[in-house]
PDB file of C-alpha atoms in Angstrom:
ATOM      1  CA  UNK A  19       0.000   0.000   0.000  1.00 94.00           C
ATOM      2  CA  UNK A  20       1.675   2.992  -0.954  1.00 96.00           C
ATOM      3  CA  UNK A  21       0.235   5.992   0.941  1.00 97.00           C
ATOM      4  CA  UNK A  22       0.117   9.788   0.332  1.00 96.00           C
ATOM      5  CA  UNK A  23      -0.996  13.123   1.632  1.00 96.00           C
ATOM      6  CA  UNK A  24      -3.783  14.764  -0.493  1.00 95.00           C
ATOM      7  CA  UNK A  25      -6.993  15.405  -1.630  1.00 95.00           C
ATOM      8  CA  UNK A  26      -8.345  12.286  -3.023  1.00 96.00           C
ATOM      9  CA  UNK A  27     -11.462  14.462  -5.259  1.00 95.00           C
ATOM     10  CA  UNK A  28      -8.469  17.071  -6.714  1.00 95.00           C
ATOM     11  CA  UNK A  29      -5.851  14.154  -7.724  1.00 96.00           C
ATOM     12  CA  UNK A  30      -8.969  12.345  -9.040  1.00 94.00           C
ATOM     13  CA  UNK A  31      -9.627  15.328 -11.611  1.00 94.00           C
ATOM     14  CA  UNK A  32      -5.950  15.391 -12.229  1.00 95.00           C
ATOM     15  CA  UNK A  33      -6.192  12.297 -13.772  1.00 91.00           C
ATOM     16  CA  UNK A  34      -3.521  10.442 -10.847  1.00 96.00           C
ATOM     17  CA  UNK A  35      -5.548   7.797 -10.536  1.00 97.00           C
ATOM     18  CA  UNK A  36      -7.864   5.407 -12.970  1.00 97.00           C
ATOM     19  CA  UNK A  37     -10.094   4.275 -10.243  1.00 98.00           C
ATOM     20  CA  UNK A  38     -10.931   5.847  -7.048  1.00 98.00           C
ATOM     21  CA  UNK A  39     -13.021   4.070  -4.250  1.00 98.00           C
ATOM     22  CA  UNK A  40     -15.002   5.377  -1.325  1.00 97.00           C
ATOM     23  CA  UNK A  41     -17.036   3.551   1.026  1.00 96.00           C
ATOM     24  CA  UNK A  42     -20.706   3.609   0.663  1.00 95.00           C
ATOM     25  CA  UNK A  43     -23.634   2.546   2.815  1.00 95.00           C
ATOM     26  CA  UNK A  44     -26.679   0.756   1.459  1.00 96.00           C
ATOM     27  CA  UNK A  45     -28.984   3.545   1.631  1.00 96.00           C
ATOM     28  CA  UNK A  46     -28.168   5.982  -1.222  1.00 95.00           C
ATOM     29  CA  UNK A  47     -27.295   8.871   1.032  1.00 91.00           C
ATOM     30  CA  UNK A  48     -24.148   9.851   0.063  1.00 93.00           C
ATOM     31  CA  UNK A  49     -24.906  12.768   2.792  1.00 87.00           C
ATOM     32  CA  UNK A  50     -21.521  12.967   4.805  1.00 89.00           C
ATOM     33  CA  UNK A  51     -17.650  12.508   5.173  1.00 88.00           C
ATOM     34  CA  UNK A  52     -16.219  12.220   1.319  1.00 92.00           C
ATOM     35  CA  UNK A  53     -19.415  10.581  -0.207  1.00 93.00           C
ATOM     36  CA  UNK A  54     -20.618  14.022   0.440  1.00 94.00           C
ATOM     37  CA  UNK A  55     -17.894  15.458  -1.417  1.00 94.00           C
ATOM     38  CA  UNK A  56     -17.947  12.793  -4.192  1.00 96.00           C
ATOM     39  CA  UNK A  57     -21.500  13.283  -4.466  1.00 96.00           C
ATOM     40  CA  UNK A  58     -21.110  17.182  -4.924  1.00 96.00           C
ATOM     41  CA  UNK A  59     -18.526  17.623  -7.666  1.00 95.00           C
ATOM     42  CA  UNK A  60     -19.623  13.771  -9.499  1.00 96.00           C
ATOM     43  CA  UNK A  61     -22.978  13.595  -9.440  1.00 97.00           C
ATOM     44  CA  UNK A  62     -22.596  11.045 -11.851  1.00 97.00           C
ATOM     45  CA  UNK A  63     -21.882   9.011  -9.101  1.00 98.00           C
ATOM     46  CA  UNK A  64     -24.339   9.637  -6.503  1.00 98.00           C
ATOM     47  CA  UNK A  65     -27.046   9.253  -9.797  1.00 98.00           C
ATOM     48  CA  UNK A  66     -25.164   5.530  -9.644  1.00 98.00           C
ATOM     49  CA  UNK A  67     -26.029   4.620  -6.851  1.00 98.00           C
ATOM     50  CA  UNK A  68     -29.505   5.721  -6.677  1.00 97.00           C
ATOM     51  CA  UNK A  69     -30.155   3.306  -9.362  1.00 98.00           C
ATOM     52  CA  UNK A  70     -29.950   0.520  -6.778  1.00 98.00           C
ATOM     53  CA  UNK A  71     -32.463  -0.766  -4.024  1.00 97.00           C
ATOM     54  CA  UNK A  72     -32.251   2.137  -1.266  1.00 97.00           C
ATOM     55  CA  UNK A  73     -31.903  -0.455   1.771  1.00 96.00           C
ATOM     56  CA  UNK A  74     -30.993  -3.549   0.159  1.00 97.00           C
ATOM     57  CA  UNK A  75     -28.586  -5.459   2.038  1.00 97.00           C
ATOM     58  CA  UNK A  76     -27.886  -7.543  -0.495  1.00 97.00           C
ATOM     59  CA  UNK A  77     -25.106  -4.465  -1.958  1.00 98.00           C
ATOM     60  CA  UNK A  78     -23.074  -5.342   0.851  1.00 98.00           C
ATOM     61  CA  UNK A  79     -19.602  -6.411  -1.113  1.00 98.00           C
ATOM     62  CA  UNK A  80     -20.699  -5.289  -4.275  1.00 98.00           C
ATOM     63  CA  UNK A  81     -20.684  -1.551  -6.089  1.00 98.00           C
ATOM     64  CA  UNK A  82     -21.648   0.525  -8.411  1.00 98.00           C
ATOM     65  CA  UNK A  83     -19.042   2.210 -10.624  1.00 98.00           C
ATOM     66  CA  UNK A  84     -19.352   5.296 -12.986  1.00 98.00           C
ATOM     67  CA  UNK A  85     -16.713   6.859 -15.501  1.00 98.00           C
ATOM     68  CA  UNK A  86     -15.882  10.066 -15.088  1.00 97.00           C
ATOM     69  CA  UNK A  87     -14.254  11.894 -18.305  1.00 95.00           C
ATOM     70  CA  UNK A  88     -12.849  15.873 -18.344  1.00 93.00           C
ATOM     71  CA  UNK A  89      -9.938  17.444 -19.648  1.00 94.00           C
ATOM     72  CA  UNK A  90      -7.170  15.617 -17.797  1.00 93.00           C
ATOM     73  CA  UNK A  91      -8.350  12.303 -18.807  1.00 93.00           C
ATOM     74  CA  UNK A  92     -10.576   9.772 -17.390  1.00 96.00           C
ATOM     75  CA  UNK A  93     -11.063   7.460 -14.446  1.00 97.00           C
ATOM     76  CA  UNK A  94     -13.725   5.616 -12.436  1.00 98.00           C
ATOM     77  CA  UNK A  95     -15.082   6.509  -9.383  1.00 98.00           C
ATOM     78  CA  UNK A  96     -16.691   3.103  -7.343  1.00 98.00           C
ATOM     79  CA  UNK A  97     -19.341   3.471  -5.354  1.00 98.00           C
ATOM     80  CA  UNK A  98     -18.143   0.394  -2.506  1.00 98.00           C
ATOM     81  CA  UNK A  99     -21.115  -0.928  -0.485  1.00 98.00           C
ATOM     82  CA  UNK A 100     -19.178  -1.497   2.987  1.00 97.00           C
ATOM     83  CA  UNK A 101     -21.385  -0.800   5.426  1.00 95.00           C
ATOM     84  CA  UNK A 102     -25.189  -1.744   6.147  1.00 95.00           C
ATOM     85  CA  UNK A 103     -26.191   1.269   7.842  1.00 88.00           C
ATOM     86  CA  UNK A 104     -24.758   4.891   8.787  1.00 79.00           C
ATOM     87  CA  UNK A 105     -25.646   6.992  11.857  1.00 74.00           C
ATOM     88  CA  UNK A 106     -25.538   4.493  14.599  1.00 70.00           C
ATOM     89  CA  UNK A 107     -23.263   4.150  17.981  1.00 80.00           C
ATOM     90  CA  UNK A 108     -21.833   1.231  16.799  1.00 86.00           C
ATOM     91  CA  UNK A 109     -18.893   0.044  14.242  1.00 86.00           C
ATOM     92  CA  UNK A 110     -20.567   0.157  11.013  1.00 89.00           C
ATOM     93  CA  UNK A 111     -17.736  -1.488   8.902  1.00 94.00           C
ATOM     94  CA  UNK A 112     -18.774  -4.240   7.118  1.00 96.00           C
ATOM     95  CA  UNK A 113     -15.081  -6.111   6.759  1.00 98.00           C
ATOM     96  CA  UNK A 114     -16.267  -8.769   4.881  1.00 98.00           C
ATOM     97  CA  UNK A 115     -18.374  -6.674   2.482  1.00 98.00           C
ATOM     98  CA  UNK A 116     -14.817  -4.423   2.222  1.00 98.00           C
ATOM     99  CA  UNK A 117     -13.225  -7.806   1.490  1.00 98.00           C
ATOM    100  CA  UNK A 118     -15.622  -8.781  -1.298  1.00 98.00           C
ATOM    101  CA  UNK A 119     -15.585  -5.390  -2.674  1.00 98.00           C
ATOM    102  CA  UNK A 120     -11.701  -4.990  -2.933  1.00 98.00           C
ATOM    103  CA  UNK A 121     -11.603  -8.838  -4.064  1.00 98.00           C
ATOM    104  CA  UNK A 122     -13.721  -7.927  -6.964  1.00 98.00           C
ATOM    105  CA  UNK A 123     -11.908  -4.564  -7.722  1.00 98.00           C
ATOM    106  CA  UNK A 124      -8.740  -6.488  -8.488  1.00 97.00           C
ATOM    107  CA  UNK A 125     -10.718  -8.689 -10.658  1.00 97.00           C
ATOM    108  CA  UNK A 126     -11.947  -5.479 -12.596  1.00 98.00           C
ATOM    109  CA  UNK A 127      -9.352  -3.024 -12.292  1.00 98.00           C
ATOM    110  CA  UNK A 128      -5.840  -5.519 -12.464  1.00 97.00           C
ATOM    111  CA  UNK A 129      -3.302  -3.139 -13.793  1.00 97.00           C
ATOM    112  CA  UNK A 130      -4.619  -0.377 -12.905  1.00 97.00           C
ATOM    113  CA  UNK A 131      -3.692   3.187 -10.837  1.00 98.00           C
ATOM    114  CA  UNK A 132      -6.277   2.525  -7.542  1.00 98.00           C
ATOM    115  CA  UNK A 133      -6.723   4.954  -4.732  1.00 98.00           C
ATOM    116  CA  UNK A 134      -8.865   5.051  -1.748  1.00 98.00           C
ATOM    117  CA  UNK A 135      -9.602   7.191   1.622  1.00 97.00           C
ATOM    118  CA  UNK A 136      -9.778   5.324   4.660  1.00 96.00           C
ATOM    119  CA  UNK A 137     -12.893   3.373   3.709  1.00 95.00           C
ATOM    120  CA  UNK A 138     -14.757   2.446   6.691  1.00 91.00           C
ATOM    121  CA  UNK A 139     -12.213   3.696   9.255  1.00 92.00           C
ATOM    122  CA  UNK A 140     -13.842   7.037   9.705  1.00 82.00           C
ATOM    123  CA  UNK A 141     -17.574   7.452  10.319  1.00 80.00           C
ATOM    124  CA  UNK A 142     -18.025   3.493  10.066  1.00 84.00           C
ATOM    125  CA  UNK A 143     -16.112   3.676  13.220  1.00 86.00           C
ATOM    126  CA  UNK A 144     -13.914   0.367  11.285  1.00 92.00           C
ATOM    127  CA  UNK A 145     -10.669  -0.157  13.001  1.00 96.00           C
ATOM    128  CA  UNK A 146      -8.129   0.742  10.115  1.00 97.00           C
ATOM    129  CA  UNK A 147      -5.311  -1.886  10.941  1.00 97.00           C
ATOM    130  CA  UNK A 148      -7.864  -4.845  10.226  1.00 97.00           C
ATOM    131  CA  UNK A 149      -9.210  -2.985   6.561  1.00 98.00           C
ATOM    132  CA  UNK A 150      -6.053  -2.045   5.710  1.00 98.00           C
ATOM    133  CA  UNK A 151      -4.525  -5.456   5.957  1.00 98.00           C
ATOM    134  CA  UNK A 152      -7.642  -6.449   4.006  1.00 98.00           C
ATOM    135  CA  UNK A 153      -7.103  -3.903   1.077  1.00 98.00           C
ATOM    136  CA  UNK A 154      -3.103  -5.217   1.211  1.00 97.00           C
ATOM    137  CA  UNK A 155      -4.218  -8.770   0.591  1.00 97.00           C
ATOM    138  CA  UNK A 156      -6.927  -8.506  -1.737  1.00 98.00           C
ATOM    139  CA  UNK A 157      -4.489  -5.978  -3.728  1.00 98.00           C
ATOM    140  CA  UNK A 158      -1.670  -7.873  -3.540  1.00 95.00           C
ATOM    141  CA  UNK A 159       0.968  -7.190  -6.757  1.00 95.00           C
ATOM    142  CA  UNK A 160      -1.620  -3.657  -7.541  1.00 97.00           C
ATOM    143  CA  UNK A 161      -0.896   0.137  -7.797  1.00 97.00           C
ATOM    144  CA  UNK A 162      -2.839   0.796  -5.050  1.00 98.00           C
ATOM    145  CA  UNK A 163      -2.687   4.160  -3.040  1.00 98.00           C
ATOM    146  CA  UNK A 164      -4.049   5.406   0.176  1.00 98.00           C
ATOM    147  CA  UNK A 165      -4.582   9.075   0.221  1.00 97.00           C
ATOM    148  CA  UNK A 166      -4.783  10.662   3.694  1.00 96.00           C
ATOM    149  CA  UNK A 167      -6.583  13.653   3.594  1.00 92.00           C
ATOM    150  CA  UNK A 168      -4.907  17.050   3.448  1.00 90.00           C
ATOM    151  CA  UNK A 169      -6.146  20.086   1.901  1.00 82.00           C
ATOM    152  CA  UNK A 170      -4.121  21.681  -0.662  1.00 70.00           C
ATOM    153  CA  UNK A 171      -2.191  18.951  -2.106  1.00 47.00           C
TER     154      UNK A 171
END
């Protein structure tokens, strides 16, 4: 995992990246932390995941995925059903459903430039060491980058 200081949205529209991946929960809310963000400047994205089941557990490990094309280049921004629910006291981090998801994602994406926030380590109150050794061995021999927030990259 290589892992960098940045803003995950602006190196996105830079065209760093071909795939960038945020954690999602099954509800088609999109209404805090970067899903907020995501859903702001991509609507694309947030028009995605609308197209599923609001509520449907089933998501859980799977996503929805949109291209996203401007004058930089292009790249794909995956919507990654990893949590259930949002908004509760407890940990909301689905690590299987992150396992599925990232498990899949190599399948997809092998070759590729992949980045990610901490997915399910902030609001999903996840416990970071146990998802990020997930992402590590699902995206074993990948490009994969971890972009810690930080304005003004």
């Amino acid at each position: 995992m290589n892992i960098i200081y940045g803003d995950l949205i602006d190196l996105a529209k830079k065209a760093k990246f071909d795939v960038i991946i945020h954690g999602c929960n099954c509800f088609c809310t999109m209404g805090a932390g970067i899903a907020k963000s995501i859903k702001k400047e991509f609507p694309k994205a947030y028009a995605e995941d609308c197209k599923t089941i609001k509520g449907d557990r089933t998501k859980l490990g799977t996503y929805t995925k949109v291209k996203i094309e401007n004058e930089n280049g292009s790249f794909y921004i995956i919507n990654a059903y990893t949590q259930y629910n949002w908004n509760t006291n407890k940990i909301n981090a689905d690590y299987e459903a992150i396992k599925s998801v990232f498990s899949k994602i190599k399948k997809e994406f092998y070759g590729k430039k992949i980045a990610y926030p901490m997915i399910g380590a902030g609001l999903a109150r996840g416990d970071w060491k146990i998802i990020s050794n997930i992402i590590d061995d699902c995206l074993k021999q990948e490009d994969h980058t971890l972009v810690k927030y930080q304005k003004n990259s």
